[in-house]
Coordinates of C-alpha atoms in Angstrom, one line a residue:
X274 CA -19.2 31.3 50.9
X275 CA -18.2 27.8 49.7
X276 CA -21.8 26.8 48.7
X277 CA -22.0 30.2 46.7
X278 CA -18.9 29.9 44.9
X279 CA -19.9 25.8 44.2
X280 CA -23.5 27.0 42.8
X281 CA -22.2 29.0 39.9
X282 CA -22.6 26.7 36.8
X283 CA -20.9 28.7 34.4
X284 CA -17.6 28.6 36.7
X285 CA -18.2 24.6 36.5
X286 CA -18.5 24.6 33.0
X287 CA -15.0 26.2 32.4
X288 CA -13.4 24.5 35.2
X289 CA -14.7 21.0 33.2
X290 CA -12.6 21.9 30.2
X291 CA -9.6 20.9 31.4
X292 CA -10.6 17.8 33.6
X293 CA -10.6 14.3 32.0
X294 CA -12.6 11.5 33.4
X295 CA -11.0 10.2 36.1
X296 CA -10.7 13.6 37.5
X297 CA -14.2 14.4 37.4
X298 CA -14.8 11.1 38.4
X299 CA -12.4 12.1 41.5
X300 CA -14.3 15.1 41.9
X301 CA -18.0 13.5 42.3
X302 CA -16.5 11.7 45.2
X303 CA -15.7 14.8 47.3
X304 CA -18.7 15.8 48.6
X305 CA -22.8 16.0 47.3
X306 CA -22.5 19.6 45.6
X307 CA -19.6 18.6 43.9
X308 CA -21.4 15.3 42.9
X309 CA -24.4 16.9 41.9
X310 CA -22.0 19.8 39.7
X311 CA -19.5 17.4 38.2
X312 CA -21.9 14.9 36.8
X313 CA -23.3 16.4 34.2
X314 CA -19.8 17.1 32.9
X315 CA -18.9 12.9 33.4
X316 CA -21.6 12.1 31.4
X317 CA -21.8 14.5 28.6
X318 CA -19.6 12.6 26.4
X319 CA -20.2 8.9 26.5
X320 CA -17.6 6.8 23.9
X321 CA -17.9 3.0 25.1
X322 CA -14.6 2.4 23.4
X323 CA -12.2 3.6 26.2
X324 CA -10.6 1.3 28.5
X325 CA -13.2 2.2 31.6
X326 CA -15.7 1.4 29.8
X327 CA -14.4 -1.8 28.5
X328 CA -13.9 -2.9 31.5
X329 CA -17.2 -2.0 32.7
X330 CA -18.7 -3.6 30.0
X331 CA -16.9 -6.9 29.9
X332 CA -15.7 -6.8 33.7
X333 CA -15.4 -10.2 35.1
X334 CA -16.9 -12.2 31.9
X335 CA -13.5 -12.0 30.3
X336 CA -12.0 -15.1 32.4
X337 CA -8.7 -17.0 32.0
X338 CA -10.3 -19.6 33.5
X339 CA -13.7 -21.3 32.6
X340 CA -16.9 -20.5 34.8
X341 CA -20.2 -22.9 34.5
X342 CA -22.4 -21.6 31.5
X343 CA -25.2 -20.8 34.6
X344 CA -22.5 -18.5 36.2
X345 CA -21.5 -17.0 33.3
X346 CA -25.2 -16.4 32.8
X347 CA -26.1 -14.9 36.2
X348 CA -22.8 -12.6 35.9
X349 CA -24.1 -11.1 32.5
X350 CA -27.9 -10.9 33.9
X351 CA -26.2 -8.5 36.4
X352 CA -23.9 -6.7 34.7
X353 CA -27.4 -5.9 32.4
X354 CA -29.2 -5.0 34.8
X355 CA -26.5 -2.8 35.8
X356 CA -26.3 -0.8 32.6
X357 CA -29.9 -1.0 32.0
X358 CA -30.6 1.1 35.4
X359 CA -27.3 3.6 35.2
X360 CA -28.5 5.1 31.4
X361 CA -32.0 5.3 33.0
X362 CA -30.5 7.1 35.7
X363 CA -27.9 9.9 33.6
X364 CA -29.2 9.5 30.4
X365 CA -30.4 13.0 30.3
X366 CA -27.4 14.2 30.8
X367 CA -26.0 12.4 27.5
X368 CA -24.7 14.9 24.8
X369 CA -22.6 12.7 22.7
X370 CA -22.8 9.2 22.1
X371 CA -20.7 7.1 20.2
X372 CA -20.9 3.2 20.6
X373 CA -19.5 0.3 19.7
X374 CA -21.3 -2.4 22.3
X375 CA -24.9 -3.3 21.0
X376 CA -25.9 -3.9 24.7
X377 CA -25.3 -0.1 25.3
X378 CA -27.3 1.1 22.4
X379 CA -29.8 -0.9 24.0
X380 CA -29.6 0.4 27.7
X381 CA -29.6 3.6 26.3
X382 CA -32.7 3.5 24.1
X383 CA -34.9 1.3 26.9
X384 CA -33.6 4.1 29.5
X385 CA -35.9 6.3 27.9
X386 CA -34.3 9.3 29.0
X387 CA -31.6 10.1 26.4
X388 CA -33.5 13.1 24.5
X389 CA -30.2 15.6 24.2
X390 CA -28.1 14.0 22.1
X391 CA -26.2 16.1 19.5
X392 CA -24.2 13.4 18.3
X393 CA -25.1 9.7 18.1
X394 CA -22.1 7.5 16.1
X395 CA -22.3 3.4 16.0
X396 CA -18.6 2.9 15.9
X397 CA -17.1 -0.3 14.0
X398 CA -16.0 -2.1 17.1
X399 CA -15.5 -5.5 16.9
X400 CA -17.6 -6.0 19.9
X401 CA -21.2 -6.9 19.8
X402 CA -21.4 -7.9 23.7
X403 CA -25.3 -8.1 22.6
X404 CA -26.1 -11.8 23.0
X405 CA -25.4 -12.1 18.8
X406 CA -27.0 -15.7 18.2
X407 CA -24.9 -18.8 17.3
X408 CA -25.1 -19.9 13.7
X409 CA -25.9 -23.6 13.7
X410 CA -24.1 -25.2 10.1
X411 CA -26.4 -27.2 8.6
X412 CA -24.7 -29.4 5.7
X413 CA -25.9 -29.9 2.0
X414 CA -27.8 -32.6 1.8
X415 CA -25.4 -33.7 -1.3
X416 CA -22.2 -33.5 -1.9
X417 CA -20.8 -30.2 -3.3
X418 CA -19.9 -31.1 -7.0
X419 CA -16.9 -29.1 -8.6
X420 CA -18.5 -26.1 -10.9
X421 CA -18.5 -27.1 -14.4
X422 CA -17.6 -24.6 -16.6
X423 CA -20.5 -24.5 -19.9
X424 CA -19.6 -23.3 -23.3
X425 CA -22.7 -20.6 -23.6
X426 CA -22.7 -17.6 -21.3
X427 CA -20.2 -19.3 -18.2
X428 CA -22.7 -20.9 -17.3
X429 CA -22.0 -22.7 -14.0
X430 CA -23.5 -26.2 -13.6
X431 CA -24.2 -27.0 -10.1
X432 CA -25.6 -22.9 -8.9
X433 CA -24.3 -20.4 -6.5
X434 CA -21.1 -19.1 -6.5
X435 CA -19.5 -22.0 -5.5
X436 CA -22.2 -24.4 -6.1
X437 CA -24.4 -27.2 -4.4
X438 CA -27.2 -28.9 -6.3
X439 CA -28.5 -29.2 -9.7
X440 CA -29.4 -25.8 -10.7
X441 CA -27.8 -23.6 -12.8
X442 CA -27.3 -19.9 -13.3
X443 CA -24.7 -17.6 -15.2
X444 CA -21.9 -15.5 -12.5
X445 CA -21.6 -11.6 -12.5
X446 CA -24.7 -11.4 -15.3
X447 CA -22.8 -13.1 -18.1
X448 CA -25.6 -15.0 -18.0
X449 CA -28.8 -13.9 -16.2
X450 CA -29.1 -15.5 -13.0
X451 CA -27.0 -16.9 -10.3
X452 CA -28.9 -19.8 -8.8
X453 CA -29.1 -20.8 -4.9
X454 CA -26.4 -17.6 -4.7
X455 CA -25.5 -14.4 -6.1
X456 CA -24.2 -11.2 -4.7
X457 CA -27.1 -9.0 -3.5
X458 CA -29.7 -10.7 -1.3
X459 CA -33.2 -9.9 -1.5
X460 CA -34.8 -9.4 2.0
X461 CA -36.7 -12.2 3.6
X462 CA -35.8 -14.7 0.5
X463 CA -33.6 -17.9 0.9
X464 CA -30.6 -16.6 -0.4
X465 CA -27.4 -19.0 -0.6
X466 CA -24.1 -18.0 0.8
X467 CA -20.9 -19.9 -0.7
X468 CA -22.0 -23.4 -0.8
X469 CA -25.4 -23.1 -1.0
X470 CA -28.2 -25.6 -1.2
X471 CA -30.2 -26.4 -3.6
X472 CA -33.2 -25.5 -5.1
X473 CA -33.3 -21.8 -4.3
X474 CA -32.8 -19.5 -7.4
X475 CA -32.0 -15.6 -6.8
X476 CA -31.3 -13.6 -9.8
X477 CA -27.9 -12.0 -9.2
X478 CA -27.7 -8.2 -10.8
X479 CA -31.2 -7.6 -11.3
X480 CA -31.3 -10.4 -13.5
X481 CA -33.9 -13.2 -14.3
X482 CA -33.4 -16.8 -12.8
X483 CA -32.6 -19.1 -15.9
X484 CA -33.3 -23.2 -16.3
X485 CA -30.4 -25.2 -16.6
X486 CA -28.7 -26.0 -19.9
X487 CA -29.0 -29.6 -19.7
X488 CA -31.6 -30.1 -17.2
X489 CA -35.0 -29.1 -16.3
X490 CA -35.4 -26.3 -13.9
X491 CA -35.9 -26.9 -10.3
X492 CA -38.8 -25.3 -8.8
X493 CA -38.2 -22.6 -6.0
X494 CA -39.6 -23.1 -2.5
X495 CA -42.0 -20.4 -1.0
X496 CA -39.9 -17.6 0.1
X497 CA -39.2 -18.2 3.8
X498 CA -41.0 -15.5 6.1
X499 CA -40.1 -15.3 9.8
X500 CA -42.3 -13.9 12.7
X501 CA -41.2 -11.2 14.4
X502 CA -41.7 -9.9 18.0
X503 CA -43.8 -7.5 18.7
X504 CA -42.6 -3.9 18.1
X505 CA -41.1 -2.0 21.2
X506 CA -41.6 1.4 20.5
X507 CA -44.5 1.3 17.9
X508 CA -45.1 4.8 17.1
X509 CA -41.0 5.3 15.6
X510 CA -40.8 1.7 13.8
X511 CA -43.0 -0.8 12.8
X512 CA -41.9 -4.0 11.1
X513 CA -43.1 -3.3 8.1
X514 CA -40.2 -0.3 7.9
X515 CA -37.3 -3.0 8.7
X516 CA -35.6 -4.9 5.8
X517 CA -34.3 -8.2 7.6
X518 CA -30.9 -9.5 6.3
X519 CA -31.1 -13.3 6.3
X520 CA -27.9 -15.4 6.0
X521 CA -27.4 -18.2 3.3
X522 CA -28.7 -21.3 2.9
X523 CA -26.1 -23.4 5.1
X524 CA -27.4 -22.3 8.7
X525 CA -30.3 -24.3 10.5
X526 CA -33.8 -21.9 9.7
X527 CA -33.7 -21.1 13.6
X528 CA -30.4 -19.0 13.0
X529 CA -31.5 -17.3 10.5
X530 CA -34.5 -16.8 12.4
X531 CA -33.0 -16.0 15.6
X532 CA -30.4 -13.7 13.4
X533 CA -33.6 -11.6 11.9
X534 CA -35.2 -11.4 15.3
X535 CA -32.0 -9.8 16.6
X536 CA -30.9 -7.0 13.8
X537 CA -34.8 -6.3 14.6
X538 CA -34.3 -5.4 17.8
X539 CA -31.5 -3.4 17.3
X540 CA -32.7 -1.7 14.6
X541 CA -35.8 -0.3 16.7
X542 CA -33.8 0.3 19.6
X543 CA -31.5 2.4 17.7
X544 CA -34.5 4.6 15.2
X545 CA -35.8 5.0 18.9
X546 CA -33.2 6.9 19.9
X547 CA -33.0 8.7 16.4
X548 CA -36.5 9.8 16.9
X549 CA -36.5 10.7 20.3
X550 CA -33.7 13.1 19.9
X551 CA -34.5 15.3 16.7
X552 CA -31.9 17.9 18.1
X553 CA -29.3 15.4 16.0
X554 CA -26.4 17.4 14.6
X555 CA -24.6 14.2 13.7
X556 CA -25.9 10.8 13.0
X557 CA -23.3 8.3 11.5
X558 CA -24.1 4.6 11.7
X559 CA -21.5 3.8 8.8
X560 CA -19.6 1.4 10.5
X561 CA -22.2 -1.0 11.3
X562 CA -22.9 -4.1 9.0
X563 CA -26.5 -4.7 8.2
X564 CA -27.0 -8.3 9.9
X565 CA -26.5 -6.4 12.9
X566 CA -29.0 -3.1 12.3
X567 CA -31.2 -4.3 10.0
X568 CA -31.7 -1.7 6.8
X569 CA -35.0 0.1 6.7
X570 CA -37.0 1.6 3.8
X571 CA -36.6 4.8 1.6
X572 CA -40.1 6.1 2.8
X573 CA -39.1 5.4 6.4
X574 CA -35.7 6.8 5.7
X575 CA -37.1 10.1 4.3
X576 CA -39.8 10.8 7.0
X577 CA -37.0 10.4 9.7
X578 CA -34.8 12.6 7.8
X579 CA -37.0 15.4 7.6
X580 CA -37.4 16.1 11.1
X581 CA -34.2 16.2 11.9
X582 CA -34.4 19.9 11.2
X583 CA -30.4 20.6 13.1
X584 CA -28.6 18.1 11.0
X585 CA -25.1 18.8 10.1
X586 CA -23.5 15.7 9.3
X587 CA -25.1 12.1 8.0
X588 CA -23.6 9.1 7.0
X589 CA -26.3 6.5 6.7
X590 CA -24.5 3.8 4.3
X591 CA -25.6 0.7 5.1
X592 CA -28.9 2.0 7.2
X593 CA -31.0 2.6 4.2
X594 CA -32.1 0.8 1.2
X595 CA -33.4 1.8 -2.1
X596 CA -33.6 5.4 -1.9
X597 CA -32.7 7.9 -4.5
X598 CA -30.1 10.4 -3.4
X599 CA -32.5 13.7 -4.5
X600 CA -35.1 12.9 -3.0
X601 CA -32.7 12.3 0.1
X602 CA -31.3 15.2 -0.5
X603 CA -35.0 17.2 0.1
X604 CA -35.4 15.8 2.7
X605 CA -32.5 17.5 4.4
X606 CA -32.1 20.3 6.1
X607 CA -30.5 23.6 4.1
X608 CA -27.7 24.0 6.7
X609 CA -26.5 19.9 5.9
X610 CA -22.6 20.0 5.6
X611 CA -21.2 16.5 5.1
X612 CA -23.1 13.7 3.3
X613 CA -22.4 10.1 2.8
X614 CA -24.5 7.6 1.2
X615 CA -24.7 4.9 -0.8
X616 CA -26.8 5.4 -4.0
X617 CA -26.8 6.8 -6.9
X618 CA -25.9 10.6 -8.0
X619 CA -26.4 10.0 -11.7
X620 CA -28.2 11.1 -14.0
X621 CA -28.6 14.4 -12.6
X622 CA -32.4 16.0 -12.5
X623 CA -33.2 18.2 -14.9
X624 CA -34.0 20.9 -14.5
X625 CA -31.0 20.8 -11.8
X626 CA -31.9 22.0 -8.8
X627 CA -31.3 25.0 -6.8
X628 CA -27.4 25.3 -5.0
X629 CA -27.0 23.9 -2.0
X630 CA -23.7 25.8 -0.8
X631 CA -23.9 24.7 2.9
X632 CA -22.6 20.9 1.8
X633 CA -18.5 20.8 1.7
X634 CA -18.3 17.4 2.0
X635 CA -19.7 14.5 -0.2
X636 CA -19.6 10.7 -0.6
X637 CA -21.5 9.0 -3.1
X638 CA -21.7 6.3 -5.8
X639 CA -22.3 6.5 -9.7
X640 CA -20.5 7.0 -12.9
X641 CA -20.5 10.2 -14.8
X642 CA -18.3 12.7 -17.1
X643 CA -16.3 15.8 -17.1
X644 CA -19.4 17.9 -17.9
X645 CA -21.5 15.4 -15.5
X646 CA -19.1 16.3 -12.5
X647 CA -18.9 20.6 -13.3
X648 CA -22.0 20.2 -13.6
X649 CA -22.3 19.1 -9.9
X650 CA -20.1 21.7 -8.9
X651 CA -22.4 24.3 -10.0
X652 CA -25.4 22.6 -7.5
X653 CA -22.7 21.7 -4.5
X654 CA -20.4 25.1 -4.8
X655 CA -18.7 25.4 -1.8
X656 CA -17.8 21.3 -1.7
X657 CA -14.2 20.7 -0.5
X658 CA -14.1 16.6 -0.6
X659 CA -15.8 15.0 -3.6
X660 CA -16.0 11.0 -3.7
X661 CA -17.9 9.9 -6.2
X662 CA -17.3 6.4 -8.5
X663 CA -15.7 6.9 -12.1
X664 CA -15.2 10.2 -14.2
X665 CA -15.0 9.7 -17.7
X666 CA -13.8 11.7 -20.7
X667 CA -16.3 13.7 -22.4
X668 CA -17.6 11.4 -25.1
X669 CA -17.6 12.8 -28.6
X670 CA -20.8 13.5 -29.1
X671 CA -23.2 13.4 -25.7
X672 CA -25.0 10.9 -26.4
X673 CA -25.4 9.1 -22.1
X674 CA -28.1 10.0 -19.9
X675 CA -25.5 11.7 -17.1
X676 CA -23.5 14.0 -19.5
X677 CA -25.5 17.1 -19.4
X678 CA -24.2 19.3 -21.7
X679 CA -21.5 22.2 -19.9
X680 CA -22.6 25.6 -19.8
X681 CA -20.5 27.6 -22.3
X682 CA -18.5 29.2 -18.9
X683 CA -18.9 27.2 -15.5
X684 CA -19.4 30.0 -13.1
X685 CA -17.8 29.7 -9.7
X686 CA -18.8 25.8 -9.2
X687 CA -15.5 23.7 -8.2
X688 CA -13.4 26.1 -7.5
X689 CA -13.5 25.4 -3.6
X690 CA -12.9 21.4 -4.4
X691 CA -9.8 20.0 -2.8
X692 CA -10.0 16.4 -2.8
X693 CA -11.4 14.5 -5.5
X694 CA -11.6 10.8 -4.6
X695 CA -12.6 8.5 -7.5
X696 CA -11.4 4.6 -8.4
X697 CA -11.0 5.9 -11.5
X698 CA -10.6 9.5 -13.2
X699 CA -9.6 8.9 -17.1
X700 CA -8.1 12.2 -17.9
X701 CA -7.1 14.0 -14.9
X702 CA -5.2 16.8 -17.1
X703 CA -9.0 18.3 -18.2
X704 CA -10.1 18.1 -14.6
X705 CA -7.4 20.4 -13.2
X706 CA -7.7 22.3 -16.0
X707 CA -11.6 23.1 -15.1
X708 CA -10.6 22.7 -11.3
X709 CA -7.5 24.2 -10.2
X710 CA -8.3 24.4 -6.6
X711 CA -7.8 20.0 -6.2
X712 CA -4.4 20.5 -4.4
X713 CA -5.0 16.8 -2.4
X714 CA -4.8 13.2 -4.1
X715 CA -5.2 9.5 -3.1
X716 CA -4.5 6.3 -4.9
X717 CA -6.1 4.1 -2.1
X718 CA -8.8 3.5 -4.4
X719 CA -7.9 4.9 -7.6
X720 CA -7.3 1.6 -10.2
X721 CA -5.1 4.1 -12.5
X722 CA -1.0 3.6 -11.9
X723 CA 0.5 6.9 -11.0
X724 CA 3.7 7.3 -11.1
X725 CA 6.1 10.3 -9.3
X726 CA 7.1 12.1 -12.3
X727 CA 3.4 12.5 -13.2
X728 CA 2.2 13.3 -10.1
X729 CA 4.6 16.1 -10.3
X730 CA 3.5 17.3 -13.0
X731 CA -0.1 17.1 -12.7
X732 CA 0.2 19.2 -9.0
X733 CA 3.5 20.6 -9.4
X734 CA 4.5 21.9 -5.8
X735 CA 1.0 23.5 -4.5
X736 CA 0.2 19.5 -3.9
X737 CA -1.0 19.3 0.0
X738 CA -2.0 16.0 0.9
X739 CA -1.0 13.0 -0.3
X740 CA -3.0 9.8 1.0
X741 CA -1.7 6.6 -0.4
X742 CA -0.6 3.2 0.1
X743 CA 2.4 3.4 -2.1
X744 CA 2.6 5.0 -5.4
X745 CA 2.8 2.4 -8.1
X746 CA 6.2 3.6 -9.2
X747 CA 7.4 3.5 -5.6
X748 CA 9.4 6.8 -4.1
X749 CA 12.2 4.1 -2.9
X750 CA 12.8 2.6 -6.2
X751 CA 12.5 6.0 -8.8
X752 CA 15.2 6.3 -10.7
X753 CA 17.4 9.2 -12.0
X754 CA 18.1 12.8 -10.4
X755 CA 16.9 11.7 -7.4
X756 CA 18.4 8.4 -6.9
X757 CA 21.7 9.2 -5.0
X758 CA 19.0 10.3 -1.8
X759 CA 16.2 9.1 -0.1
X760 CA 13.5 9.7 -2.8
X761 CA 11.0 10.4 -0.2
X762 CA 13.1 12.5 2.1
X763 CA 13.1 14.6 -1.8
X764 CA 9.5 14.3 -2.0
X765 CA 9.2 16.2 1.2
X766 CA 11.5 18.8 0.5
X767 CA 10.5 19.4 -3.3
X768 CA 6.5 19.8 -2.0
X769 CA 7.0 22.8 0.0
X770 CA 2.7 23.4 0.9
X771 CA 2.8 19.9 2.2
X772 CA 0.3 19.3 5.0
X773 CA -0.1 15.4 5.3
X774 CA 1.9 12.4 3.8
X775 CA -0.1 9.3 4.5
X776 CA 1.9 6.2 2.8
X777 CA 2.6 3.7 5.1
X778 CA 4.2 1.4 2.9
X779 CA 7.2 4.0 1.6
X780 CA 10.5 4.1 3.6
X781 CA 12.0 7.1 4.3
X782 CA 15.5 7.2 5.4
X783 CA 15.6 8.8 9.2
X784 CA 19.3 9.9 8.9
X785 CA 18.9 11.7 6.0
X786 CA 15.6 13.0 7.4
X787 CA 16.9 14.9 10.2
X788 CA 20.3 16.1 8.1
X789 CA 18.4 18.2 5.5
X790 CA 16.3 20.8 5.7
X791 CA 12.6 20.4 5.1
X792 CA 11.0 22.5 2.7
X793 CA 7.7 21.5 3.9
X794 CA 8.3 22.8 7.8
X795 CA 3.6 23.1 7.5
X796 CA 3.9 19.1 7.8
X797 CA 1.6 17.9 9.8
X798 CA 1.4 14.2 9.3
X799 CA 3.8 11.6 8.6
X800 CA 3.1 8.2 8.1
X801 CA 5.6 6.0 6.5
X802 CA 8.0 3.3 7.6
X803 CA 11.5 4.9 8.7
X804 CA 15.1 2.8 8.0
X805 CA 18.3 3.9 8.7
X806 CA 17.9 4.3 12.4
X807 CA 21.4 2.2 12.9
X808 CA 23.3 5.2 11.3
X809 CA 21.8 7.7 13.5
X810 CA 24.8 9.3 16.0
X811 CA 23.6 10.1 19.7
X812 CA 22.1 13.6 19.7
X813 CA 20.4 11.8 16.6
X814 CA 18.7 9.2 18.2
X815 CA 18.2 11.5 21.5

């Protein structure tokens, strides 16, 4: 009776629902048919980031007291192996991923039996726990002279950004080239960090290396190539697909050797597990530097994408480099829903492509206009977060590449947009105008100063969300009606649809708070810092 009642996996299944790990982890222990009906259920959703498996990961190498580095070594051998041989074991069974310890992303890929996943996310932990090399310094063989500022171009004697050696270069493309520095590496090449040495010269911006003003120009060493191992898994990545990251010109060449070596690793380990598992739903690697999972190309990047025919969300910023964002966009499947990358949406192709009304959510870069961004309505209908990089009036006469002219009456593109995130929109009066439906705003990256008054005016009361650090003219310090109360208590209660207020630097007044009624009772987040909490009475504070 017992084994036939313990057999029926869809009685399992709903029983699991409402058991969190250490239950299920109590019930494996009760018997083998319980082991071997609860553990698919332990391991269907993996996320290395709770405490168990913190502590399974660092165990005993987190010491108060020091060990012998041979200890230390043995202890880490065996808590590898350990890993290593339990992914191999229930790695089948693995849904959902998310990680934040490289050693994990390795068990699981060298496992080799992960091939269900749904969901794979590289969390941003600040653990690496995957043997990341030491940088050994290496000093400038001369001392670092104090930039001199030239007359033509700011033009910095001395190169890099904050200099060492004889050769010169111009800082954020003033003039053309930033030498032995820049912003923007180039793979493989002997790029200087701050303090660079000398003799190197890498065009910052896209921009030419230039001679010195006073001086003849230094010759450039060969561009420093590294060998890498052997690929692991040569049918999904070769090295040819990887863009290595190397780190400036102060570190001995073995770092930056041993540095490249290791984001190659990782990088094939983890486009192993991408192309083992083309059932991906999810795949979001956003929060992973790229010293640590080295970049690959766009024609690598666009094979992968297209056979991962299931995809719902991506966010590969970071992950790829150099590839246009229509192209991308091919590649996807029609049923993508959230997108986040980091190229270019601007200009748009003409003739514009056909509408994708699956997407709701998108993050991108470029510049473009109020015609540019209706425009991109009309392709992306149904989008309900937009972030894009500046929207700028309509110029006078069109006379850029991304204003494409605005068809005499935009049809229904825009009119599901709620969230429009931009550093900078220039007239936002137009853009409600065209796009009614925008009902949530944030300043955390918006440049412009937006005061109350005008963010009343410019949402009046349908406003929904609002996402901000503090607004400019702050809610504490606005003066007139609604200075004899909390101003932000009086935000709350004037925005009745209110869903979310996210401003952790604005006060609100707790007393007041919970002695007026709320107009906004919908509220469903608030984040702000709360005063007054001495005035409170007892059934207050209770």
């Amino acid at each position: 009776m017992q084994e036939g009642f313990f057999d029926i996996p869809e009685l399992v299944s709903l029983l699991d629902l409402y058991l969190h790990p250490p239950d299920l982890l109590s019930c494996i222990q009760v018997n083998r048919t319980w082991n071997r009906l609860f553990t698919p259920s332990l391991w269907r959703i993996i996320d290395d980031s709770t405490d168990t498996w913190v502590d399974l990961v660092e165990g005993n190498l987190q010491r108060s007291t020091p060990i012998s580095p041979s200890t230390l070594a043995s202890e880490k051998k065996a808590r590898d192996d350990w890993l290593f041989g339990i992914f191999a074991k229930y790695g089948h069974h693995i849904q959902h991923l998310k990680i934040q310890y490289i050693i994990i992303l390795q068990a699981v890929s060298e496992g080799g039996t992960c091939k269900g996943l749904k969901s794979l996310v590289i969390g941003h932990g600040r653990r690496y726990m995957g043997d990341l090399p030491e940088f050994v310094y290496r000093p400038p063989p001369l001392p670092l002279p104090f930039p001199v500022l030239m007359n033509q171009g700011q033009v910095f004697q001395a190169g890099g950004l904050f200099g060492a050696g004889p050769v010169a270069g111009g800082m954020f493309g003033a003039t053309p080239a930033i030498a032995g520095g820049g912003l923007g590496a180039v793979p493989v090449a002997a790029v200087g960090g701050l303090g660079a040495a000398p003799a190197v010269a890498v065009s910052g911006f896209g921009a030419a290396p230039v001679a010195s003003c006073d001086q003849a120009a230094t010759p450039a060493p060969p561009r420093l190539t590294f060998e890498l191992s052997e690929p692991k898994f040569p049918s999904h990545l070769r090295a040819a697909d990887v863009i290595p990251q190397i780190v400036g010109l102060t570190y001995t060449d073995e770092s930056r050797k041993a540095l490249a070596e290791y984001g190659w690793i990782n990088a094939q380990h983890l486009w192993h597990l991408v192309r083992t598992n083309l059932g991906l739903t999810r795949f979001d690697t956003n929060k992973r530097g790229p010293l640590v999972l080295n970049p690959v190309s766009a024609d690598y990047a666009y094979s992968t994408l297209r056979t991962l025919n299931n995809l719902k969300v991506l966010d590969c910023r970071k992950r790829f480099r150099r590839t246009e964002f229509w192209k991308l966009l091919e590649c996807l499947p029609e049923g993508i829903e959230s997108l986040s990358v980091d190229c270019g949406l601007f200009p748009l192709p003409e003739p514009l492509p056909g509408p994708r009304s699956s997407l709701r959510v998108l993050h991108a870069m470029g510049t473009t206009t109020i015609n540019g961004l209706l425009t991109l309505l009309e392709v992306f209908p149904n989008l309900t977060h937009l972030d894009i990089g500046q929207v700028a009036s309509n110029p006078s006469e069109p006379r850029e590449s991304s204003s494409i002219p605005l068809r005499p009456s935009p049809k229904s593109g825009g009119h599901s947009l709620r969230r429009l995130d931009s550093f900078l929109v220039e007239d936002w009066d137009t853009v409600l105008r065209h796009i009614p439906s925008i009902v949530e705003w944030s300043n955390e990256t918006e440049l412009c100063s937006t005061d109350v008054p005008v963010l009343n005016e410019r949402f009046g009361p349908k406003l929904e969300a609002l996402r901000a650090r503090k607004l400019p003219a702050s809610l504490d310090d606005y003066p007139g009606s609604l200075s004899y109360r909390d101003p932000t208590n009086q935000f709350l209660v004037t925005h009745s649809h209110l869903r979310e207020f996210d401003s952790i630097e604005n006060f609100i007044k707790v007393d007041e708070m919970l002695r007026q009624p709320w107009a906004c009772m919908g509220l469903e987040r608030l984040t702000c810092r709360i005063v007054g909490v001495e005035r409170l009475n007892k059934d207050e504070e209770a």
